[in-house]
């Protein structure tokens, strides 16, 4: 008796080929964190008589951005955006942004980031709460963002409210968009660090430095 080979339907074969092609295409992961230039970094306060602590609350972002996939707008004023499955942040956008801001602020202040713990309750900490009003990226166009934040020292009643609008032109390609987003995030971290320094220098200050 001859062996009869079972043939798969063409539609099934085509589907398997497509799935194999998708599975073989690697995801691209990006981070918003970047190295702080030596000219902007402050000496660490760890081990000094007055160590500086910062604590960053979870960052509030627009719902459409609360995902690991990069969300990129289309050029020429289109209202459409693309959610890029193959281009993702290393964590969900709001978590990636929180980590990048916290590390950038801490480095610029020489502070200890105690966002995830590590501080005794008797030690005062500068608490920062950031809200992202917008974070718009267009491939081959710009990355534009708006940030609001408040800061308060845990043992003081005063709260300082600040905001920043910042933008960066970007060349074509998703790598360029990611670098533009990094620069915008670094600018926000620098502005928040300046506001902490202003509040430390003037206990009566309620306005952020420009």
PDB file of C-alpha atoms in Angstrom:
ATOM      1  CA  UNK A   1       0.000   0.000   0.000  1.00  0.00           C
ATOM      2  CA  UNK A   2       1.377   3.320  -0.969  1.00  0.00           C
ATOM      3  CA  UNK A   3       1.772   5.988   1.682  1.00  0.00           C
ATOM      4  CA  UNK A   4      -0.469   8.914   1.021  1.00  0.00           C
ATOM      5  CA  UNK A   5       0.939  12.304   1.941  1.00  0.00           C
ATOM      6  CA  UNK A   6      -1.479  14.723   3.537  1.00  0.00           C
ATOM      7  CA  UNK A   7      -1.313  18.092   1.863  1.00  0.00           C
ATOM      8  CA  UNK A   8      -2.068  21.250   3.814  1.00  0.00           C
ATOM      9  CA  UNK A   9      -4.483  23.699   2.226  1.00  0.00           C
ATOM     10  CA  UNK A  10      -2.752  26.627   0.514  1.00  0.00           C
ATOM     11  CA  UNK A  11      -4.440  29.108   2.846  1.00  0.00           C
ATOM     12  CA  UNK A  12      -2.954  27.363   5.889  1.00  0.00           C
ATOM     13  CA  UNK A  13       0.511  27.311   4.316  1.00  0.00           C
ATOM     14  CA  UNK A  14       0.292  31.007   3.498  1.00  0.00           C
ATOM     15  CA  UNK A  15      -0.759  31.825   7.059  1.00  0.00           C
ATOM     16  CA  UNK A  16       2.164  29.824   8.474  1.00  0.00           C
ATOM     17  CA  UNK A  17       4.609  31.656   6.219  1.00  0.00           C
ATOM     18  CA  UNK A  18       3.280  35.024   7.358  1.00  0.00           C
ATOM     19  CA  UNK A  19       3.480  33.994  11.031  1.00  0.00           C
ATOM     20  CA  UNK A  20       7.024  32.729  10.579  1.00  0.00           C
ATOM     21  CA  UNK A  21       8.023  36.021   8.979  1.00  0.00           C
ATOM     22  CA  UNK A  22       6.516  38.007  11.845  1.00  0.00           C
ATOM     23  CA  UNK A  23       8.154  35.825  14.462  1.00  0.00           C
ATOM     24  CA  UNK A  24      11.585  36.232  12.890  1.00  0.00           C
ATOM     25  CA  UNK A  25      11.394  40.026  12.826  1.00  0.00           C
ATOM     26  CA  UNK A  26      12.953  41.274  16.076  1.00  0.00           C
ATOM     27  CA  UNK A  27      11.417  44.024  18.198  1.00  0.00           C
ATOM     28  CA  UNK A  28      13.420  47.203  18.684  1.00  0.00           C
ATOM     29  CA  UNK A  29      13.605  48.500  22.230  1.00  0.00           C
ATOM     30  CA  UNK A  30      14.450  52.062  23.260  1.00  0.00           C
ATOM     31  CA  UNK A  31      15.109  53.916  26.495  1.00  0.00           C
ATOM     32  CA  UNK A  32      14.371  57.500  27.519  1.00  0.00           C
ATOM     33  CA  UNK A  33      17.305  57.523  29.948  1.00  0.00           C
ATOM     34  CA  UNK A  34      20.500  59.258  28.871  1.00  0.00           C
ATOM     35  CA  UNK A  35      23.853  60.074  30.422  1.00  0.00           C
ATOM     36  CA  UNK A  36      24.036  63.406  32.232  1.00  0.00           C
ATOM     37  CA  UNK A  37      26.870  65.625  30.899  1.00  0.00           C
ATOM     38  CA  UNK A  38      29.656  66.203  33.405  1.00  0.00           C
ATOM     39  CA  UNK A  39      28.965  69.948  33.206  1.00  0.00           C
ATOM     40  CA  UNK A  40      25.441  69.358  34.555  1.00  0.00           C
ATOM     41  CA  UNK A  41      26.161  66.684  37.161  1.00  0.00           C
ATOM     42  CA  UNK A  42      26.485  67.621  40.837  1.00  0.00           C
ATOM     43  CA  UNK A  43      28.750  65.998  43.441  1.00  0.00           C
ATOM     44  CA  UNK A  44      26.919  63.275  45.367  1.00  0.00           C
ATOM     45  CA  UNK A  45      25.517  64.289  48.740  1.00  0.00           C
ATOM     46  CA  UNK A  46      25.659  60.729  50.074  1.00  0.00           C
ATOM     47  CA  UNK A  47      27.801  60.669  53.210  1.00  0.00           C
ATOM     48  CA  UNK A  48      27.549  64.414  53.809  1.00  0.00           C
ATOM     49  CA  UNK A  49      25.961  66.109  56.813  1.00  0.00           C
ATOM     50  CA  UNK A  50      22.890  66.981  54.771  1.00  0.00           C
ATOM     51  CA  UNK A  51      22.195  64.290  52.166  1.00  0.00           C
ATOM     52  CA  UNK A  52      19.594  65.218  49.565  1.00  0.00           C
ATOM     53  CA  UNK A  53      16.742  62.834  48.794  1.00  0.00           C
ATOM     54  CA  UNK A  54      14.234  62.943  45.965  1.00  0.00           C
ATOM     55  CA  UNK A  55      11.103  60.895  45.445  1.00  0.00           C
ATOM     56  CA  UNK A  56       9.248  60.911  42.137  1.00  0.00           C
ATOM     57  CA  UNK A  57       5.578  59.958  42.104  1.00  0.00           C
ATOM     58  CA  UNK A  58       4.219  57.835  39.240  1.00  0.00           C
ATOM     59  CA  UNK A  59       4.150  60.043  36.148  1.00  0.00           C
ATOM     60  CA  UNK A  60       0.689  60.849  34.790  1.00  0.00           C
ATOM     61  CA  UNK A  61       0.559  60.581  30.989  1.00  0.00           C
ATOM     62  CA  UNK A  62      -2.248  60.773  28.413  1.00  0.00           C
ATOM     63  CA  UNK A  63      -4.015  57.425  28.134  1.00  0.00           C
ATOM     64  CA  UNK A  64      -2.986  56.910  24.500  1.00  0.00           C
ATOM     65  CA  UNK A  65       0.676  56.922  25.547  1.00  0.00           C
ATOM     66  CA  UNK A  66       0.338  54.502  28.478  1.00  0.00           C
ATOM     67  CA  UNK A  67       1.769  51.525  26.602  1.00  0.00           C
ATOM     68  CA  UNK A  68       5.210  50.127  25.713  1.00  0.00           C
ATOM     69  CA  UNK A  69       4.714  50.673  21.970  1.00  0.00           C
ATOM     70  CA  UNK A  70       5.968  53.936  20.504  1.00  0.00           C
ATOM     71  CA  UNK A  71       3.152  56.195  19.339  1.00  0.00           C
ATOM     72  CA  UNK A  72       4.192  58.297  16.358  1.00  0.00           C
ATOM     73  CA  UNK A  73       2.125  60.869  14.511  1.00  0.00           C
ATOM     74  CA  UNK A  74       1.989  61.298  10.776  1.00  0.00           C
ATOM     75  CA  UNK A  75       3.347  64.308   8.914  1.00  0.00           C
ATOM     76  CA  UNK A  76       1.408  67.072   7.164  1.00  0.00           C
ATOM     77  CA  UNK A  77      -0.999  67.660  10.031  1.00  0.00           C
ATOM     78  CA  UNK A  78      -2.664  64.244   9.866  1.00  0.00           C
ATOM     79  CA  UNK A  79      -4.879  63.373  12.833  1.00  0.00           C
ATOM     80  CA  UNK A  80      -3.801  59.732  12.577  1.00  0.00           C
ATOM     81  CA  UNK A  81      -1.119  58.143  14.738  1.00  0.00           C
ATOM     82  CA  UNK A  82       0.733  54.856  14.374  1.00  0.00           C
ATOM     83  CA  UNK A  83       1.206  52.475  17.308  1.00  0.00           C
ATOM     84  CA  UNK A  84       4.478  50.767  16.408  1.00  0.00           C
ATOM     85  CA  UNK A  85       4.427  47.144  17.500  1.00  0.00           C
ATOM     86  CA  UNK A  86       8.042  46.560  16.414  1.00  0.00           C
ATOM     87  CA  UNK A  87       9.392  49.699  18.113  1.00  0.00           C
ATOM     88  CA  UNK A  88       8.882  49.767  21.865  1.00  0.00           C
ATOM     89  CA  UNK A  89      10.125  51.485  24.981  1.00  0.00           C
ATOM     90  CA  UNK A  90      12.032  49.247  27.375  1.00  0.00           C
ATOM     91  CA  UNK A  91       9.058  49.537  29.761  1.00  0.00           C
ATOM     92  CA  UNK A  92       5.604  51.013  29.533  1.00  0.00           C
ATOM     93  CA  UNK A  93       6.046  54.674  28.536  1.00  0.00           C
ATOM     94  CA  UNK A  94       5.018  56.135  31.905  1.00  0.00           C
ATOM     95  CA  UNK A  95       7.379  53.811  33.799  1.00  0.00           C
ATOM     96  CA  UNK A  96      10.246  54.455  31.381  1.00  0.00           C
ATOM     97  CA  UNK A  97       9.656  58.200  31.751  1.00  0.00           C
ATOM     98  CA  UNK A  98       9.566  58.013  35.553  1.00  0.00           C
ATOM     99  CA  UNK A  99      12.855  56.103  35.682  1.00  0.00           C
ATOM    100  CA  UNK A 100      14.558  58.459  33.212  1.00  0.00           C
ATOM    101  CA  UNK A 101      13.381  61.600  35.022  1.00  0.00           C
ATOM    102  CA  UNK A 102      14.282  60.274  38.465  1.00  0.00           C
ATOM    103  CA  UNK A 103      17.818  59.290  37.449  1.00  0.00           C
ATOM    104  CA  UNK A 104      18.339  62.523  35.517  1.00  0.00           C
ATOM    105  CA  UNK A 105      17.129  64.722  38.382  1.00  0.00           C
ATOM    106  CA  UNK A 106      19.162  62.835  40.976  1.00  0.00           C
ATOM    107  CA  UNK A 107      22.382  63.088  38.943  1.00  0.00           C
ATOM    108  CA  UNK A 108      21.941  66.828  38.434  1.00  0.00           C
ATOM    109  CA  UNK A 109      21.374  67.396  42.151  1.00  0.00           C
ATOM    110  CA  UNK A 110      23.825  64.855  43.535  1.00  0.00           C
ATOM    111  CA  UNK A 111      20.759  63.442  45.271  1.00  0.00           C
ATOM    112  CA  UNK A 112      19.723  59.955  46.287  1.00  0.00           C
ATOM    113  CA  UNK A 113      16.682  58.662  44.444  1.00  0.00           C
ATOM    114  CA  UNK A 114      14.460  57.004  47.061  1.00  0.00           C
ATOM    115  CA  UNK A 115      11.447  56.620  44.777  1.00  0.00           C
ATOM    116  CA  UNK A 116      11.471  52.869  45.417  1.00  0.00           C
ATOM    117  CA  UNK A 117      12.512  53.054  49.051  1.00  0.00           C
ATOM    118  CA  UNK A 118      15.718  53.282  51.052  1.00  0.00           C
ATOM    119  CA  UNK A 119      15.035  56.342  53.210  1.00  0.00           C
ATOM    120  CA  UNK A 120      14.390  56.557  56.939  1.00  0.00           C
ATOM    121  CA  UNK A 121      11.113  58.289  57.796  1.00  0.00           C
ATOM    122  CA  UNK A 122      12.961  60.913  59.870  1.00  0.00           C
ATOM    123  CA  UNK A 123      14.852  62.197  56.823  1.00  0.00           C
ATOM    124  CA  UNK A 124      13.203  64.924  54.723  1.00  0.00           C
ATOM    125  CA  UNK A 125      12.724  64.240  51.028  1.00  0.00           C
ATOM    126  CA  UNK A 126      11.844  66.418  48.039  1.00  0.00           C
ATOM    127  CA  UNK A 127       8.690  64.937  46.526  1.00  0.00           C
ATOM    128  CA  UNK A 128       8.084  65.589  42.838  1.00  0.00           C
ATOM    129  CA  UNK A 129       4.846  64.831  40.988  1.00  0.00           C
ATOM    130  CA  UNK A 130       4.954  65.142  37.190  1.00  0.00           C
ATOM    131  CA  UNK A 131       2.092  65.305  34.723  1.00  0.00           C
ATOM    132  CA  UNK A 132       2.711  65.054  30.981  1.00  0.00           C
ATOM    133  CA  UNK A 133       0.253  67.283  29.148  1.00  0.00           C
ATOM    134  CA  UNK A 134       1.443  66.083  25.769  1.00  0.00           C
ATOM    135  CA  UNK A 135       4.290  64.125  24.234  1.00  0.00           C
ATOM    136  CA  UNK A 136       3.884  64.257  20.466  1.00  0.00           C
ATOM    137  CA  UNK A 137       6.392  62.692  18.083  1.00  0.00           C
ATOM    138  CA  UNK A 138       6.365  62.902  14.283  1.00  0.00           C
ATOM    139  CA  UNK A 139       8.844  60.876  12.264  1.00  0.00           C
ATOM    140  CA  UNK A 140      10.977  63.321  10.286  1.00  0.00           C
ATOM    141  CA  UNK A 141       9.368  66.243  12.105  1.00  0.00           C
ATOM    142  CA  UNK A 142       9.529  67.053  15.809  1.00  0.00           C
ATOM    143  CA  UNK A 143       9.105  65.750  19.318  1.00  0.00           C
ATOM    144  CA  UNK A 144       7.119  68.271  21.365  1.00  0.00           C
ATOM    145  CA  UNK A 145       6.173  67.840  25.003  1.00  0.00           C
ATOM    146  CA  UNK A 146       4.515  69.741  27.811  1.00  0.00           C
ATOM    147  CA  UNK A 147       5.206  68.978  31.475  1.00  0.00           C
ATOM    148  CA  UNK A 148       3.589  70.192  34.699  1.00  0.00           C
ATOM    149  CA  UNK A 149       5.057  69.339  38.075  1.00  0.00           C
ATOM    150  CA  UNK A 150       4.792  70.167  41.725  1.00  0.00           C
ATOM    151  CA  UNK A 151       7.478  69.785  44.338  1.00  0.00           C
ATOM    152  CA  UNK A 152       7.420  69.909  48.098  1.00  0.00           C
ATOM    153  CA  UNK A 153       9.808  69.047  50.882  1.00  0.00           C
ATOM    154  CA  UNK A 154       8.193  66.461  53.102  1.00  0.00           C
ATOM    155  CA  UNK A 155       8.675  68.491  56.301  1.00  0.00           C
ATOM    156  CA  UNK A 156       7.391  71.790  54.852  1.00  0.00           C
ATOM    157  CA  UNK A 157       3.891  72.916  53.833  1.00  0.00           C
ATOM    158  CA  UNK A 158       4.956  74.967  50.804  1.00  0.00           C
ATOM    159  CA  UNK A 159       4.332  73.537  47.331  1.00  0.00           C
ATOM    160  CA  UNK A 160       5.917  74.909  44.166  1.00  0.00           C
ATOM    161  CA  UNK A 161       4.078  74.451  40.867  1.00  0.00           C
ATOM    162  CA  UNK A 162       6.008  74.553  37.598  1.00  0.00           C
ATOM    163  CA  UNK A 163       5.618  73.852  33.910  1.00  0.00           C
ATOM    164  CA  UNK A 164       7.759  73.419  30.827  1.00  0.00           C
ATOM    165  CA  UNK A 165       7.129  73.259  27.098  1.00  0.00           C
ATOM    166  CA  UNK A 166      10.016  71.843  25.107  1.00  0.00           C
ATOM    167  CA  UNK A 167      10.560  70.565  21.587  1.00  0.00           C
ATOM    168  CA  UNK A 168      13.236  69.000  19.416  1.00  0.00           C
ATOM    169  CA  UNK A 169      13.489  68.697  15.635  1.00  0.00           C
ATOM    170  CA  UNK A 170      14.162  65.127  14.518  1.00  0.00           C
ATOM    171  CA  UNK A 171      15.413  63.597  11.298  1.00  0.00           C
ATOM    172  CA  UNK A 172      13.716  60.680   9.585  1.00  0.00           C
ATOM    173  CA  UNK A 173      13.672  57.238  11.177  1.00  0.00           C
ATOM    174  CA  UNK A 174      12.428  55.852  14.488  1.00  0.00           C
ATOM    175  CA  UNK A 175      15.938  55.911  15.995  1.00  0.00           C
ATOM    176  CA  UNK A 176      15.968  59.680  15.457  1.00  0.00           C
ATOM    177  CA  UNK A 177      12.540  59.979  17.076  1.00  0.00           C
ATOM    178  CA  UNK A 178      13.789  58.030  20.114  1.00  0.00           C
ATOM    179  CA  UNK A 179      16.853  60.278  20.419  1.00  0.00           C
ATOM    180  CA  UNK A 180      14.612  63.339  20.202  1.00  0.00           C
ATOM    181  CA  UNK A 181      12.414  61.927  22.970  1.00  0.00           C
ATOM    182  CA  UNK A 182      15.549  61.347  25.063  1.00  0.00           C
ATOM    183  CA  UNK A 183      16.621  64.969  24.643  1.00  0.00           C
ATOM    184  CA  UNK A 184      13.163  66.251  25.567  1.00  0.00           C
ATOM    185  CA  UNK A 185      13.162  64.048  28.685  1.00  0.00           C
ATOM    186  CA  UNK A 186      16.647  65.284  29.637  1.00  0.00           C
ATOM    187  CA  UNK A 187      15.475  68.884  29.273  1.00  0.00           C
ATOM    188  CA  UNK A 188      12.563  68.169  31.609  1.00  0.00           C
ATOM    189  CA  UNK A 189      14.868  66.520  34.175  1.00  0.00           C
ATOM    190  CA  UNK A 190      17.199  69.539  34.048  1.00  0.00           C
ATOM    191  CA  UNK A 191      14.296  71.968  34.541  1.00  0.00           C
ATOM    192  CA  UNK A 192      12.939  69.988  37.499  1.00  0.00           C
ATOM    193  CA  UNK A 193      16.413  69.871  39.082  1.00  0.00           C
ATOM    194  CA  UNK A 194      16.690  73.660  38.706  1.00  0.00           C
ATOM    195  CA  UNK A 195      13.337  74.098  40.425  1.00  0.00           C
ATOM    196  CA  UNK A 196      14.487  71.963  43.362  1.00  0.00           C
ATOM    197  CA  UNK A 197      17.654  74.041  43.684  1.00  0.00           C
ATOM    198  CA  UNK A 198      15.607  77.249  43.551  1.00  0.00           C
ATOM    199  CA  UNK A 199      13.299  75.983  46.296  1.00  0.00           C
ATOM    200  CA  UNK A 200      16.273  74.959  48.430  1.00  0.00           C
ATOM    201  CA  UNK A 201      17.957  78.354  47.999  1.00  0.00           C
ATOM    202  CA  UNK A 202      14.849  80.426  48.747  1.00  0.00           C
ATOM    203  CA  UNK A 203      12.389  78.934  51.246  1.00  0.00           C
ATOM    204  CA  UNK A 204       9.832  81.581  50.284  1.00  0.00           C
ATOM    205  CA  UNK A 205      10.019  80.975  46.530  1.00  0.00           C
ATOM    206  CA  UNK A 206       6.831  79.844  44.840  1.00  0.00           C
ATOM    207  CA  UNK A 207       7.777  80.478  41.200  1.00  0.00           C
ATOM    208  CA  UNK A 208      10.012  78.234  39.165  1.00  0.00           C
ATOM    209  CA  UNK A 209      13.185  79.565  37.511  1.00  0.00           C
ATOM    210  CA  UNK A 210      12.841  80.267  33.806  1.00  0.00           C
TER     211      UNK A 210
END
